[in-house]
Backbone as a printed PyTorch tensor [residue, N CA C, xyz], in Angstrom:
tensor([[[  2.2110,   6.4250,  18.0120],
         [  0.8790,   6.7240,  17.4850],
         [  0.0130,   5.4600,  17.5230]],

        [[ -1.1410,   5.4830,  18.2230],
         [ -1.9770,   4.2940,  18.3380],
         [ -2.5880,   3.9090,  17.0000]],

        [[ -2.7570,   2.5970,  16.8010],
         [ -3.3760,   2.1060,  15.5780],
         [ -4.8920,   2.1260,  15.7290]],

        [[ -5.6160,   2.4120,  14.6440],
         [ -7.0830,   2.4110,  14.7120],
         [ -7.6570,   1.0500,  15.0910]],

        [[ -6.9670,  -0.0250,  14.7020],
         [ -7.4180,  -1.3820,  14.9950],
         [ -6.6260,  -1.9280,  16.1730]],

        [[ -7.3140,  -2.5580,  17.1170],
         [ -6.6470,  -3.1760,  18.2600],
         [ -6.0740,  -4.5230,  17.8150]],

        [[ -4.7390,  -4.6700,  17.7690],
         [ -4.1550,  -5.9370,  17.3280],
         [ -4.5090,  -7.0850,  18.2740]],

        [[ -4.6570,  -8.2710,  17.7040],
         [ -4.9860,  -9.4710,  18.4590],
         [ -3.8760, -10.4960,  18.3060]],

        [[ -3.8110, -11.4420,  19.2500],
         [ -2.8620, -12.5440,  19.1200],
         [ -3.1140, -13.2570,  17.7880]],

        [[ -2.0520, -13.4620,  17.0440],
         [ -2.1550, -14.0980,  15.7330],
         [ -2.1920, -13.1300,  14.5760]],

        [[ -2.3900, -11.8440,  14.8560],
         [ -2.3340, -10.8560,  13.7750],
         [ -0.9210, -10.7970,  13.2030]],

        [[ -0.8280, -10.6440,  11.9030],
         [  0.4610, -10.6340,  11.2120],
         [  0.7350,  -9.2150,  10.7370]],

        [[  1.9090,  -8.7080,  11.0950],
         [  2.2370,  -7.3070,  10.8380],
         [  3.3390,  -7.2370,   9.7860]],

        [[  3.0310,  -6.6090,   8.6640],
         [  3.9590,  -6.4640,   7.5480],
         [  4.5110,  -5.0420,   7.5380]],

        [[  5.8300,  -4.9170,   7.3790],
         [  6.4600,  -3.6010,   7.3190],
         [  7.4480,  -3.5620,   6.1570]],

        [[  8.0380,  -2.3840,   5.9580],
         [  9.0560,  -2.1960,   4.9160],
         [ 10.3090,  -1.6350,   5.5770]],

        [[ 11.3010,  -2.4920,   5.7700],
         [ 12.5780,  -2.0930,   6.3510],
         [ 13.4290,  -1.4700,   5.2530]],

        [[ 14.1550,  -0.4080,   5.5820],
         [ 14.8840,   0.3400,   4.5510],
         [ 16.3560,  -0.0510,   4.4350]],

        [[ 16.7600,  -1.1450,   5.0700],
         [ 18.1210,  -1.6560,   4.9240],
         [ 18.2390,  -2.3490,   3.5630]],

        [[ 19.3820,  -2.2040,   2.9050],
         [ 19.5570,  -2.6450,   1.5140],
         [ 19.0970,  -4.0760,   1.2230]],

        [[ 19.5170,  -5.1020,   1.9730],
         [ 19.0690,  -6.4510,   1.6100],
         [ 17.5510,  -6.5920,   1.6170]],

        [[ 16.8930,  -5.9450,   2.5710],
         [ 15.4350,  -6.0210,   2.6380],
         [ 14.7880,  -5.2930,   1.4620]],

        [[ 15.3660,  -4.1620,   1.0720],
         [ 14.8440,  -3.4450,  -0.0890],
         [ 14.9790,  -4.2860,  -1.3560]],

        [[ 16.0520,  -5.0660,  -1.4400],
         [ 16.2290,  -5.9480,  -2.5950],
         [ 15.1730,  -7.0510,  -2.6090]],

        [[ 14.7960,  -7.5420,  -1.4260],
         [ 13.7220,  -8.5360,  -1.3370],
         [ 12.4200,  -7.9420,  -1.8600]],

        [[ 12.1160,  -6.7140,  -1.4290],
         [ 10.8930,  -6.0550,  -1.8910],
         [ 10.9060,  -5.8700,  -3.4030]],

        [[ 12.0450,  -5.4520,  -3.9270],
         [ 12.1570,  -5.2270,  -5.3660],
         [ 12.0100,  -6.5330,  -6.1430]],

        [[ 12.6580,  -7.5900,  -5.6590],
         [ 12.6110,  -8.8750,  -6.3580],
         [ 11.2060,  -9.4560,  -6.3830]],

        [[ 10.4280,  -9.1900,  -5.3310],
         [  9.0710,  -9.7360,  -5.2480],
         [  8.0060,  -8.7400,  -5.6970]],

        [[  8.4530,  -7.5710,  -6.1590],
         [  7.5320,  -6.5150,  -6.6110],
         [  6.4930,  -6.1870,  -5.5440]],

        [[  6.9670,  -6.0250,  -4.3400],
         [  6.0640,  -5.8070,  -3.2210],
         [  6.5540,  -4.6750,  -2.3350]],

        [[  5.6330,  -4.0050,  -1.6740],
         [  6.0140,  -2.9810,  -0.6940],
         [  6.6640,  -3.6260,   0.5200]],

        [[  6.1390,  -4.7500,   0.9700],
         [  6.6120,  -5.3480,   2.2180],
         [  7.8660,  -6.1930,   2.0270]],

        [[  8.7260,  -6.1760,   3.0400],
         [  9.9280,  -7.0200,   3.0170],
         [ 10.2630,  -7.6020,   4.3860]],

        [[  9.3900,  -7.4040,   5.3670],
         [  9.6150,  -7.9830,   6.6970],
         [  8.2720,  -8.1950,   7.3720]],

        [[  8.2110,  -9.2040,   8.2430],
         [  6.9330,  -9.5720,   8.8440],
         [  7.1540, -10.1470,  10.2400]],

        [[  6.2120,  -9.8580,  11.1310],
         [  6.2110, -10.4190,  12.4790],
         [  4.7920, -10.7900,  12.8640]],

        [[  4.6260, -11.3710,  14.0570],
         [  3.3030, -11.8350,  14.4780],
         [  3.0360, -11.4360,  15.9220]],

        [[  1.8150, -10.9970,  16.1910],
         [  1.4290, -10.5620,  17.5350],
         [  1.2390, -11.7850,  18.4280]],

        [[  1.8890, -11.7670,  19.6150],
         [  1.7750, -12.9050,  20.5350],
         [  1.2620, -12.5020,  21.9130]],

        [[  0.8760, -11.2490,  22.0860],
         [  0.3750, -10.8180,  23.3880],
         [  0.5370,  -9.3230,  23.5510]],

        [[  0.5200,  -8.8850,  24.8110],
         [  0.7160,  -7.4640,  25.0880],
         [  1.3880,  -7.3030,  26.4420]],

        [[  2.0420,  -6.1550,  26.6140],
         [  2.6890,  -5.8180,  27.8800],
         [  2.4590,  -4.3400,  28.1410]],

        [[  1.8520,  -4.0370,  29.2470],
         [  1.5750,  -2.6440,  29.5640],
         [  0.6660,  -1.9820,  28.5570]],

        [[ -0.2090,  -2.7710,  27.9560],
         [ -1.1360,  -2.2300,  26.9730],
         [ -0.5850,  -2.1300,  25.5680]],

        [[  0.6790,  -2.5330,  25.3710],
         [  1.2780,  -2.4680,  24.0280],
         [  1.4510,  -3.8680,  23.4510]],

        [[  1.0450,  -4.0790,  22.1940],
         [  1.2060,  -5.3910,  21.5690],
         [  2.6740,  -5.8070,  21.4970]],

        [[  2.8980,  -7.1080,  21.6340],
         [  4.2300,  -7.6900,  21.5040],
         [  4.3050,  -8.4670,  20.1980]],

        [[  5.4200,  -8.2870,  19.4970],
         [  5.6440,  -8.9160,  18.1930],
         [  6.7810,  -9.9230,  18.2980]],

        [[  6.5260, -11.1530,  17.8500],
         [  7.5950, -12.1380,  17.6970],
         [  8.0770, -12.0710,  16.2560]],

        [[  9.3950, -12.0710,  16.0830],
         [  9.9490, -11.9400,  14.7360],
         [ 11.2840, -12.6600,  14.6260]],

        [[ 11.5920, -13.0820,  13.4260],
         [ 12.9270, -13.5610,  13.1030],
         [ 13.6740, -12.3990,  12.4760]],

        [[ 14.7620, -12.0060,  13.1110],
         [ 15.5470, -10.8820,  12.6250],
         [ 17.0180, -11.1600,  12.9020]],

        [[ 17.8850, -10.2950,  12.4190],
         [ 19.3220, -10.4690,  12.6310],
         [ 19.7120,  -9.8490,  13.9690]],

        [[ 20.4890, -10.5270,  14.8250],
         [ 21.0940, -11.8480,  14.6030],
         [ 20.2360, -13.0140,  15.0810]],

        [[ 19.2610, -12.7420,  16.0080],
         [ 18.4630, -13.8120,  16.5980],
         [ 16.9820, -13.4540,  16.5860]],

        [[ 16.1270, -14.4620,  16.4630],
         [ 14.6880, -14.2380,  16.5890],
         [ 14.3820, -13.7760,  18.0070]],

        [[ 13.3480, -12.9300,  18.1550],
         [ 13.1170, -12.2690,  19.4390],
         [ 11.6710, -11.7950,  19.5410]],

        [[ 11.3540, -11.2540,  20.7280],
         [ 10.0820, -10.5730,  20.9540],
         [ 10.3800,  -9.0960,  21.1590]],

        [[  9.6240,  -8.2400,  20.4970],
         [  9.8010,  -6.8010,  20.6350],
         [  8.4310,  -6.1400,  20.7500]],

        [[  8.4050,  -4.8650,  21.0400],
         [  7.1370,  -4.1470,  21.1300],
         [  6.6890,  -3.6820,  19.7470]],

        [[  5.4050,  -3.4530,  19.6220],
         [  4.8750,  -2.9570,  18.3550],
         [  5.5340,  -1.6350,  17.9640]],

        [[  5.7210,  -0.7350,  18.9290],
         [  6.2920,   0.5770,  18.6030],
         [  7.7080,   0.4440,  18.0680]],

        [[  8.4980,  -0.4380,  18.6400],
         [  9.8670,  -0.6380,  18.1440],
         [  9.8580,  -1.3240,  16.7820]],

        [[  8.9400,  -2.2340,  16.5970],
         [  8.8270,  -2.9270,  15.3100],
         [  8.4780,  -1.9300,  14.2050]],

        [[  7.4880,  -1.0910,  14.4560],
         [  7.0520,  -0.1280,  13.4440],
         [  8.0720,   0.9760,  13.2220]],

        [[  8.8910,   1.2630,  14.2340],
         [  9.9080,   2.3060,  14.0880],
         [ 10.9360,   1.9430,  13.0270]],

        [[ 11.0600,   0.6580,  12.7090],
         [ 12.0120,   0.2120,  11.6910],
         [ 11.4170,   0.2490,  10.2890]],

        [[ 10.1290,   0.5420,  10.1810],
         [  9.4710,   0.5610,   8.8800],
         [  9.5600,   1.9400,   8.2440]],

        [[  9.5850,   1.9570,   6.9170],
         [  9.5970,   3.2080,   6.1680],
         [  8.4040,   4.0650,   6.5880]],

        [[  8.7060,   5.2240,   7.1770],
         [  7.6860,   6.1660,   7.6480],
         [  6.7480,   5.5650,   8.6830]],

        [[  7.1670,   4.4680,   9.2970],
         [  6.3550,   3.8380,  10.3320],
         [  5.1240,   3.1180,   9.8210]],

        [[  5.0470,   2.9060,   8.5070],
         [  3.8500,   2.3120,   7.9060],
         [  3.8020,   0.8010,   8.1090]],

        [[  2.5840,   0.2620,   8.0840],
         [  2.4240,  -1.1840,   8.2240],
         [  1.1200,  -1.6350,   7.5790]],

        [[  1.0460,  -2.9360,   7.3540],
         [ -0.2010,  -3.6070,   6.9930],
         [ -0.4070,  -4.7020,   8.0280]],

        [[ -1.5880,  -4.7420,   8.6400],
         [ -1.9060,  -5.7900,   9.6100],
         [ -2.9580,  -6.7020,   8.9930]],

        [[ -2.6460,  -7.9960,   8.9590],
         [ -3.5660,  -8.9820,   8.3970],
         [ -3.9710,  -9.9700,   9.4860]],

        [[ -5.1870, -10.4500,   9.3810],
         [ -5.7480, -11.3640,  10.3900],
         [ -6.2670, -12.6110,   9.6870]],

        [[ -6.1170, -13.7470,  10.3240],
         [ -6.6660, -14.9780,   9.7680],
         [ -8.1810, -14.8570,   9.6280]],

        [[ -8.6930, -15.2870,   8.4920],
         [-10.1420, -15.2560,   8.2870],
         [-10.8500, -16.2020,   9.2530]],

        [[-10.1730, -17.2850,   9.5990],
         [-10.7200, -18.2230,  10.5780],
         [-10.3660, -17.7340,  11.9760]],

        [[-11.3360, -17.3510,  12.7970],
         [-11.0260, -16.8530,  14.1440],
         [-10.2970, -17.9090,  14.9760]],

        [[ -9.3660, -17.4680,  15.7960],
         [ -8.6190, -18.3780,  16.6570],
         [ -9.3760, -18.6040,  17.9560]],

        [[ -9.4510, -19.8590,  18.3920],
         [-10.0150, -20.1320,  19.7080],
         [ -8.9020, -20.0490,  20.7500]],

        [[ -9.2520, -20.2190,  22.0070],
         [ -8.2790, -20.0500,  23.0910],
         [ -7.1200, -21.0360,  22.9650]],

        [[ -7.4170, -22.2770,  22.5950],
         [ -6.3640, -23.2850,  22.4680],
         [ -5.4080, -22.9330,  21.3350]],

        [[ -5.9320, -22.4400,  20.2400],
         [ -5.0780, -22.0530,  19.1120],
         [ -4.2090, -20.8540,  19.4630]],

        [[ -4.7730, -19.8990,  20.1910],
         [ -3.9660, -18.7480,  20.6100],
         [ -2.8310, -19.1960,  21.5150]],

        [[ -3.1310, -20.1150,  22.4190],
         [ -2.0880, -20.6270,  23.3130],
         [ -1.0110, -21.3610,  22.5210]],

        [[ -1.4210, -22.2040,  21.5860],
         [ -0.4440, -22.9400,  20.7760],
         [  0.3840, -21.9970,  19.9210]],

        [[ -0.2310, -20.9350,  19.4430],
         [  0.4970, -19.9710,  18.6180],
         [  1.6010, -19.2950,  19.4240]],

        [[  1.2790, -18.8770,  20.6260],
         [  2.2940, -18.2450,  21.4760],
         [  3.4050, -19.2370,  21.7930]],

        [[  3.0350, -20.4700,  22.1120],
         [  4.0380, -21.4950,  22.4160],
         [  4.9270, -21.7650,  21.2050]],

        [[  4.3310, -21.8290,  20.0220],
         [  5.1050, -22.0820,  18.8000],
         [  6.0900, -20.9550,  18.5340]],

        [[  5.6630, -19.7240,  18.7860],
         [  6.5660, -18.5850,  18.5910],
         [  7.7080, -18.6140,  19.5990]],

        [[  7.3900, -18.8760,  20.8550],
         [  8.4170, -18.8410,  21.8990],
         [  9.4390, -19.9600,  21.7210]],

        [[  9.0330, -21.0820,  21.1510],
         [  9.9970, -22.1610,  20.8780],
         [ 11.0460, -21.7320,  19.8620]],

        [[ 10.7150, -20.7450,  19.0660],
         [ 11.6160, -20.3130,  17.9980],
         [ 12.4110, -19.0570,  18.3580]],

        [[ 12.2530, -18.5580,  19.5570],
         [ 13.0000, -17.3780,  19.9780],
         [ 14.4550, -17.7590,  20.2390]],

        [[ 15.3760, -16.8890,  19.8230],
         [ 16.7970, -17.1390,  20.0330],
         [ 17.4580, -17.9340,  18.9270]],

        [[ 16.7370, -18.1720,  17.8220],
         [ 17.2960, -18.9120,  16.6900],
         [ 18.0420, -17.9420,  15.7720]],

        [[ 19.1960, -18.3690,  15.2890],
         [ 20.0330, -17.5360,  14.4210],
         [ 19.3090, -17.2390,  13.1050]],

        [[ 19.4700, -16.0080,  12.6240],
         [ 18.8360, -15.5770,  11.3790],
         [ 19.5250, -16.2130,  10.1750]],

        [[ 18.7280, -16.6400,   9.2160],
         [ 19.2580, -17.2630,   8.0010],
         [ 19.3370, -16.2350,   6.8760]],

        [[ 20.5220, -15.7220,   6.6280],
         [ 20.7070, -14.7250,   5.5680],
         [ 20.6190, -15.3380,   4.1680]],

        [[ 20.5410, -16.6780,   4.0990],
         [ 20.4070, -17.3330,   2.7990],
         [ 18.9690, -17.6050,   2.4110]],

        [[ 18.0130, -17.3240,   3.3160],
         [ 16.5730, -17.4960,   3.0500],
         [ 16.2540, -18.9070,   2.5580]],

        [[ 16.7940, -19.8900,   3.2660],
         [ 16.6760, -21.2940,   2.8690],
         [ 15.6330, -21.9870,   3.7400]],

        [[ 14.5690, -22.4720,   3.1260],
         [ 13.4920, -23.1070,   3.8680],
         [ 13.9430, -24.3910,   4.5560]],

        [[ 15.0270, -24.9860,   4.1000],
         [ 15.5110, -26.2340,   4.6810],
         [ 16.5700, -26.0190,   5.7580]],

        [[ 16.9180, -24.7860,   6.0310],
         [ 17.9630, -24.4830,   7.0070],
         [ 17.4710, -24.7050,   8.4310]],

        [[ 18.4120, -24.9300,   9.3640],
         [ 18.0690, -24.9880,  10.7840],
         [ 17.8870, -23.5900,  11.3540]],

        [[ 18.2720, -22.6000,  10.5880],
         [ 18.1040, -21.2160,  11.0070],
         [ 16.7030, -20.7340,  10.6190]],

        [[ 16.4430, -19.4470,  10.8580],
         [ 15.1230, -18.8980,  10.5810],
         [ 15.2380, -17.6080,   9.7870]],

        [[ 14.1740, -17.2550,   9.0910],
         [ 14.0270, -15.9090,   8.5230],
         [ 12.5620, -15.5230,   8.6760]],

        [[ 12.2470, -14.2510,   8.5000],
         [ 10.9820, -13.7120,   9.0060],
         [  9.7380, -14.4090,   8.4780]],

        [[  9.6290, -14.5640,   7.1690],
         [  8.4050, -15.1390,   6.6080],
         [  8.2720, -16.6200,   6.9410]],

        [[  9.3840, -17.3230,   6.9890],
         [  9.3390, -18.7220,   7.4040],
         [  8.8950, -18.8210,   8.8620]],

        [[  9.4240, -17.9700,   9.7210],
         [  9.0890, -17.9470,  11.1400],
         [  7.5730, -17.8150,  11.3140]],

        [[  6.9900, -16.7990,  10.7000],
         [  5.5520, -16.5480,  10.8460],
         [  4.7430, -17.6920,  10.2440]],

        [[  5.1450, -18.1470,   9.0920],
         [  4.4220, -19.2330,   8.4150],
         [  4.3780, -20.4890,   9.2710]],

        [[  5.5080, -20.8500,   9.8820],
         [  5.5730, -22.0750,  10.6710],
         [  4.8500, -21.9290,  12.0070]],

        [[  4.8930, -20.7450,  12.5990],
         [  4.1640, -20.5040,  13.8480],
         [  2.6640, -20.6790,  13.6130]],

        [[  2.1530, -20.0770,  12.5530],
         [  0.7250, -20.1920,  12.2370],
         [  0.3600, -21.6310,  11.8970]],

        [[  1.1940, -22.2880,  11.1340],
         [  0.9240, -23.6830,  10.7490],
         [  0.8720, -24.5940,  11.9690]],

        [[  1.8420, -24.4430,  12.8720],
         [  1.8900, -25.3000,  14.0530],
         [  0.6800, -25.0930,  14.9580]],

        [[  0.1820, -23.8660,  15.0180],
         [ -0.9210, -23.5550,  15.9270],
         [ -2.2870, -23.8650,  15.3310]],

        [[ -2.4110, -23.7480,  14.0080],
         [ -3.7400, -23.8020,  13.3900],
         [ -3.8690, -24.7980,  12.2400]],

        [[ -2.7520, -25.3060,  11.7480],
         [ -2.7030, -26.1500,  10.5460],
         [ -3.0380, -25.3750,   9.2750]],

        [[ -3.1230, -24.0620,   9.3890],
         [ -3.3260, -23.2120,   8.2120],
         [ -1.9620, -22.8890,   7.6110]],

        [[ -1.8120, -23.1070,   6.3240],
         [ -0.5400, -22.8580,   5.6460],
         [ -0.6560, -21.5650,   4.8440]],

        [[  0.1670, -20.6030,   5.1910],
         [  0.1500, -19.3010,   4.5220],
         [  1.2270, -19.2230,   3.4490]],

        [[  0.9240, -18.5810,   2.3450],
         [  1.9220, -18.3230,   1.3180],
         [  2.3110, -19.5540,   0.5310]],

        [[  3.1100, -19.3260,  -0.4920],
         [  3.5670, -20.3890,  -1.3810],
         [  5.0700, -20.5760,  -1.2560]],

        [[  5.4820, -21.8340,  -1.2410],
         [  6.9080, -22.1490,  -1.3030],
         [  7.3470, -22.0100,  -2.7560]],

        [[  8.4160, -21.2500,  -2.9720],
         [  8.8990, -20.9820,  -4.3230],
         [ 10.4150, -21.1220,  -4.3660]],

        [[ 10.9390, -21.4250,  -5.5410],
         [ 12.3870, -21.4000,  -5.7220],
         [ 12.8080, -20.0000,  -6.1470]],

        [[ 14.0890, -19.7120,  -5.9880],
         [ 14.5920, -18.4170,  -6.4440],
         [ 14.3460, -18.2480,  -7.9390]],

        [[ 14.4530, -19.3480,  -8.6730],
         [ 14.2180, -19.2910, -10.1120],
         [ 12.7840, -18.8530, -10.4110]],

        [[ 11.8250, -19.4100,  -9.6850],
         [ 10.4220, -19.0430,  -9.8820],
         [ 10.1900, -17.5710,  -9.5680]],

        [[ 10.7840, -17.0980,  -8.4830],
         [ 10.6100, -15.7050,  -8.0740],
         [ 11.1180, -14.7440,  -9.1390]],

        [[ 12.3060, -15.0120,  -9.6310],
         [ 12.9270, -14.0680, -10.5510],
         [ 12.4200, -14.2160, -11.9840]],

        [[ 11.8540, -15.3620, -12.3160],
         [ 11.2080, -15.4990, -13.6290],
         [  9.9840, -14.5870, -13.7260]],

        [[  9.3240, -14.3720, -12.5940],
         [  8.1620, -13.4850, -12.5840],
         [  8.5640, -12.0200, -12.6540]],

        [[  9.8280, -11.7560, -12.3970],
         [ 10.3320, -10.3810, -12.4180],
         [ 11.6500, -10.3600, -13.1870]],

        [[ 11.6040, -10.6620, -14.4870],
         [ 12.8360, -10.8450, -15.2660],
         [ 13.6780,  -9.5900, -15.4110]],

        [[ 13.0960,  -8.4290, -15.1790],
         [ 13.8540,  -7.1840, -15.3100],
         [ 14.5970,  -6.8090, -14.0290]],

        [[ 14.4080,  -7.5950, -12.9710],
         [ 15.0890,  -7.2850, -11.7090],
         [ 16.5910,  -7.5260, -11.8670]],

        [[ 17.4370,  -6.5350, -11.5700],
         [ 18.8860,  -6.7220, -11.6980],
         [ 19.4090,  -7.7350, -10.6860]],

        [[ 20.3430,  -8.5650, -11.1290],
         [ 20.8400,  -9.6500, -10.2850],
         [ 22.1620,  -9.3330,  -9.6050]],

        [[ 22.7110,  -8.1450,  -9.8600],
         [ 24.0280,  -7.8250,  -9.3240],
         [ 24.1300,  -7.9810,  -7.8240]],

        [[ 23.1460,  -7.4630,  -7.0900],
         [ 23.1960,  -7.5600,  -5.6290],
         [ 23.1900,  -9.0130,  -5.1800]],

        [[ 22.3030,  -9.8260,  -5.7700],
         [ 22.1750, -11.2080,  -5.3260],
         [ 23.3910, -12.0470,  -5.6990]],

        [[ 24.0550, -11.7120,  -6.7860],
         [ 25.2950, -12.4200,  -7.1200],
         [ 26.3650, -12.1470,  -6.0740]],

        [[ 26.4250, -10.9150,  -5.6060],
         [ 27.3710, -10.5810,  -4.5330],
         [ 26.9450, -11.2510,  -3.2320]],

        [[ 25.6520, -11.1950,  -2.9240],
         [ 25.1140, -11.7480,  -1.6740],
         [ 25.4180, -13.2410,  -1.5580]],

        [[ 25.3360, -13.9480,  -2.6820],
         [ 25.5760, -15.3870,  -2.6920],
         [ 26.9550, -15.7350,  -3.2620]],

        [[ 27.8680, -14.8030,  -3.1410],
         [ 29.2720, -15.0340,  -3.5080],
         [ 29.4220, -15.5610,  -4.9340]],

        [[ 28.6480, -14.9730,  -5.8430],
         [ 28.8110, -15.2800,  -7.2540],
         [ 27.9130, -16.3620,  -7.8020]],

        [[ 27.2430, -17.1210,  -6.9130],
         [ 26.4120, -18.2240,  -7.4020],
         [ 25.0370, -18.1770,  -6.7360]],

        [[ 24.0470, -17.6930,  -7.4470],
         [ 22.6870, -17.6370,  -6.9160],
         [ 22.1180, -19.0610,  -6.8690]],

        [[ 21.6050, -19.5100,  -5.7160],
         [ 21.0640, -20.8830,  -5.6020],
         [ 19.6550, -20.9730,  -6.1940]],

        [[ 19.5770, -21.1100,  -7.4930],
         [ 18.3100, -20.9980,  -8.2070],
         [ 17.2610, -22.0000,  -7.7450]],

        [[ 17.6720, -23.1660,  -7.2950],
         [ 16.7000, -24.1980,  -6.9070],
         [ 16.3360, -24.1450,  -5.4240]],

        [[ 16.8970, -23.2120,  -4.7040],
         [ 16.6110, -23.1060,  -3.2670],
         [ 15.1440, -22.7480,  -3.0470]],

        [[ 14.5030, -23.4510,  -2.1300],
         [ 13.1030, -23.2070,  -1.8050],
         [ 13.0120, -22.1740,  -0.6890]],

        [[ 12.0810, -21.2510,  -0.8340],
         [ 11.9330, -20.1830,   0.1500],
         [ 10.4750, -19.7480,   0.2000]],

        [[ 10.1800, -18.8140,   1.0970],
         [  8.8600, -18.1970,   1.1760],
         [  9.0730, -16.7280,   1.5180]],

        [[  8.2680, -15.8500,   0.9620],
         [  8.5060, -14.4120,   1.0860],
         [  7.3800, -13.7100,   1.8460]],

        [[  7.6780, -12.5360,   2.4180],
         [  6.6100, -11.7390,   3.0330],
         [  5.4850, -11.4280,   2.0450]],

        [[  5.8390, -11.1510,   0.7890],
         [  4.8220, -10.8480,  -0.2210],
         [  3.8740, -12.0200,  -0.4220]],

        [[  4.4120, -13.2330,  -0.4030],
         [  3.5830, -14.4200,  -0.5770],
         [  2.6270, -14.5950,   0.5950]],

        [[  3.1160, -14.3430,   1.8130],
         [  2.2420, -14.4240,   2.9810],
         [  1.1220, -13.3990,   2.8920]],

        [[  1.4730, -12.1730,   2.5300],
         [  0.4760, -11.1060,   2.4560],
         [ -0.6090, -11.4180,   1.4260]],

        [[ -0.2360, -12.1310,   0.3750],
         [ -1.1960, -12.4740,  -0.6620],
         [ -2.0300, -13.7070,  -0.3720]],

        [[ -1.8550, -14.3140,   0.8060],
         [ -2.5590, -15.5480,   1.1270],
         [ -4.0660, -15.3290,   1.2260]],

        [[ -4.8210, -16.2450,   0.6630],
         [ -6.2730, -16.1770,   0.7340],
         [ -6.8280, -16.4640,   2.1120]],

        [[ -5.9790, -16.9600,   3.0210],
         [ -6.4250, -17.2510,   4.3860],
         [ -6.4100, -16.0130,   5.2740]],

        [[ -5.9050, -14.8900,   4.7380],
         [ -5.7930, -13.6590,   5.5200],
         [ -6.7200, -12.5760,   4.9830]],

        [[ -7.0990, -11.6700,   5.8740],
         [ -7.7940, -10.4430,   5.4680],
         [ -7.0830,  -9.2640,   6.1140]],

        [[ -6.9370,  -8.2010,   5.3840],
         [ -6.2670,  -7.0050,   5.8940],
         [ -7.2290,  -6.2450,   6.8010]],

        [[ -6.7750,  -5.9450,   8.0290],
         [ -7.6110,  -5.2000,   8.9750],
         [ -7.0880,  -3.7870,   9.2140]],

        [[ -5.8420,  -3.5370,   8.8060],
         [ -5.2810,  -2.1890,   8.9390],
         [ -4.1940,  -1.9920,   7.8960]],

        [[ -4.1880,  -0.8230,   7.2640],
         [ -3.1820,  -0.4770,   6.2600],
         [ -2.8650,   1.0030,   6.4240]],

        [[ -1.6740,   1.2950,   6.9380],
         [ -1.3000,   2.6900,   7.2060],
         [ -0.3430,   3.2370,   6.1560]],

        [[ -0.2920,   2.6000,   4.9760],
         [  0.6620,   3.0260,   3.9500],
         [  0.2030,   4.2420,   3.1670]],

        [[ -1.0280,   4.6600,   3.3130],
         [ -1.5310,   5.7790,   2.5250],
         [ -0.6310,   6.9960,   2.6940]],

        [[ -0.2110,   7.5570,   1.5700],
         [  0.6650,   8.7270,   1.6110],
         [  2.1400,   8.3800,   1.5920]],

        [[  2.4840,   7.0840,   1.7420],
         [  3.8840,   6.6880,   1.6380],
         [  4.2500,   6.6480,   0.1670]],

        [[  5.2410,   7.4240,  -0.2250],
         [  5.5130,   7.6520,  -1.6420],
         [  6.0560,   6.4420,  -2.3640]],

        [[  6.7660,   5.5390,  -1.6510],
         [  7.4590,   4.4790,  -2.3730],
         [  6.7480,   3.1370,  -2.2900]],

        [[  5.4090,   3.1390,  -2.2210],
         [  4.6730,   1.8960,  -2.3860],
         [  4.9550,   1.3720,  -3.7880]],

        [[  5.3300,   0.0950,  -3.8870],
         [  5.7040,  -0.4720,  -5.1800],
         [  4.5310,  -0.4270,  -6.1440]],

        [[  4.8320,  -0.2960,  -7.4260],
         [  3.7930,  -0.2080,  -8.4460],
         [  2.9100,  -1.4420,  -8.4590]],

        [[  3.5140,  -2.6020,  -8.1710],
         [  2.7380,  -3.8350,  -8.2160],
         [  2.0340,  -4.1520,  -6.9230]],

        [[  2.0010,  -3.2290,  -5.9720],
         [  1.4280,  -3.5130,  -4.6670],
         [  0.4270,  -2.4330,  -4.3060]],

        [[ -0.7060,  -2.4410,  -4.9390],
         [ -1.7590,  -1.4610,  -4.7200],
         [ -2.3520,  -1.6430,  -3.3330]],

        [[ -2.3340,  -0.5980,  -2.4740],
         [ -2.8810,  -0.7340,  -1.1280],
         [ -4.3340,  -1.1850,  -1.1110]],

        [[ -5.0840,  -0.9260,  -2.1680],
         [ -6.4900,  -1.3130,  -2.1890],
         [ -6.6950,  -2.7620,  -2.6140]],

        [[ -5.6070,  -3.4370,  -2.9980],
         [ -5.7680,  -4.7810,  -3.5470],
         [ -5.2960,  -5.8650,  -2.6020]],

        [[ -4.8310,  -5.5050,  -1.3990],
         [ -4.3360,  -6.5270,  -0.4810],
         [ -5.2260,  -6.6230,   0.7300]]])
């Protein structure tokens, strides 16, 4: 199904993957979104998305990317500062340098591996010097959501949650003041999180 808005290089595409670890990320951050990729071009008229995913970061088509989202829904955000030709070129180069990197299941900003929000954040930063989202520790994230059950994360981290680990989340990127939402197809999706009003992002 074609999107009403024509995606451009540098557009950031937020989705909601229904696999358990990703759903836990959404719940912990009180957000609908739990995965993110970035548009780096097109092939045969279809946008191409660069993303950090398991097991390796890669380039995929928009249709395949959206097929992994709950009901195919997405939010597309665009930098408020328009990209010039040199920035678009640098953005594509920055993304391609990160293709084939192993996925970091520990969501560690200091790791040599990658995870989705870090991937997009660093690609945009390298190309434009614009920094999206906030770096937060696990402790900071969960203090804002004290009712979130920790059972899954205790298992995920083998009994010891790394409270001081620095990370960045899809929700933090989506909330960045440097972005504006140009497309939101979540209307009618029943499980939009209570804290993530489609009209407020």
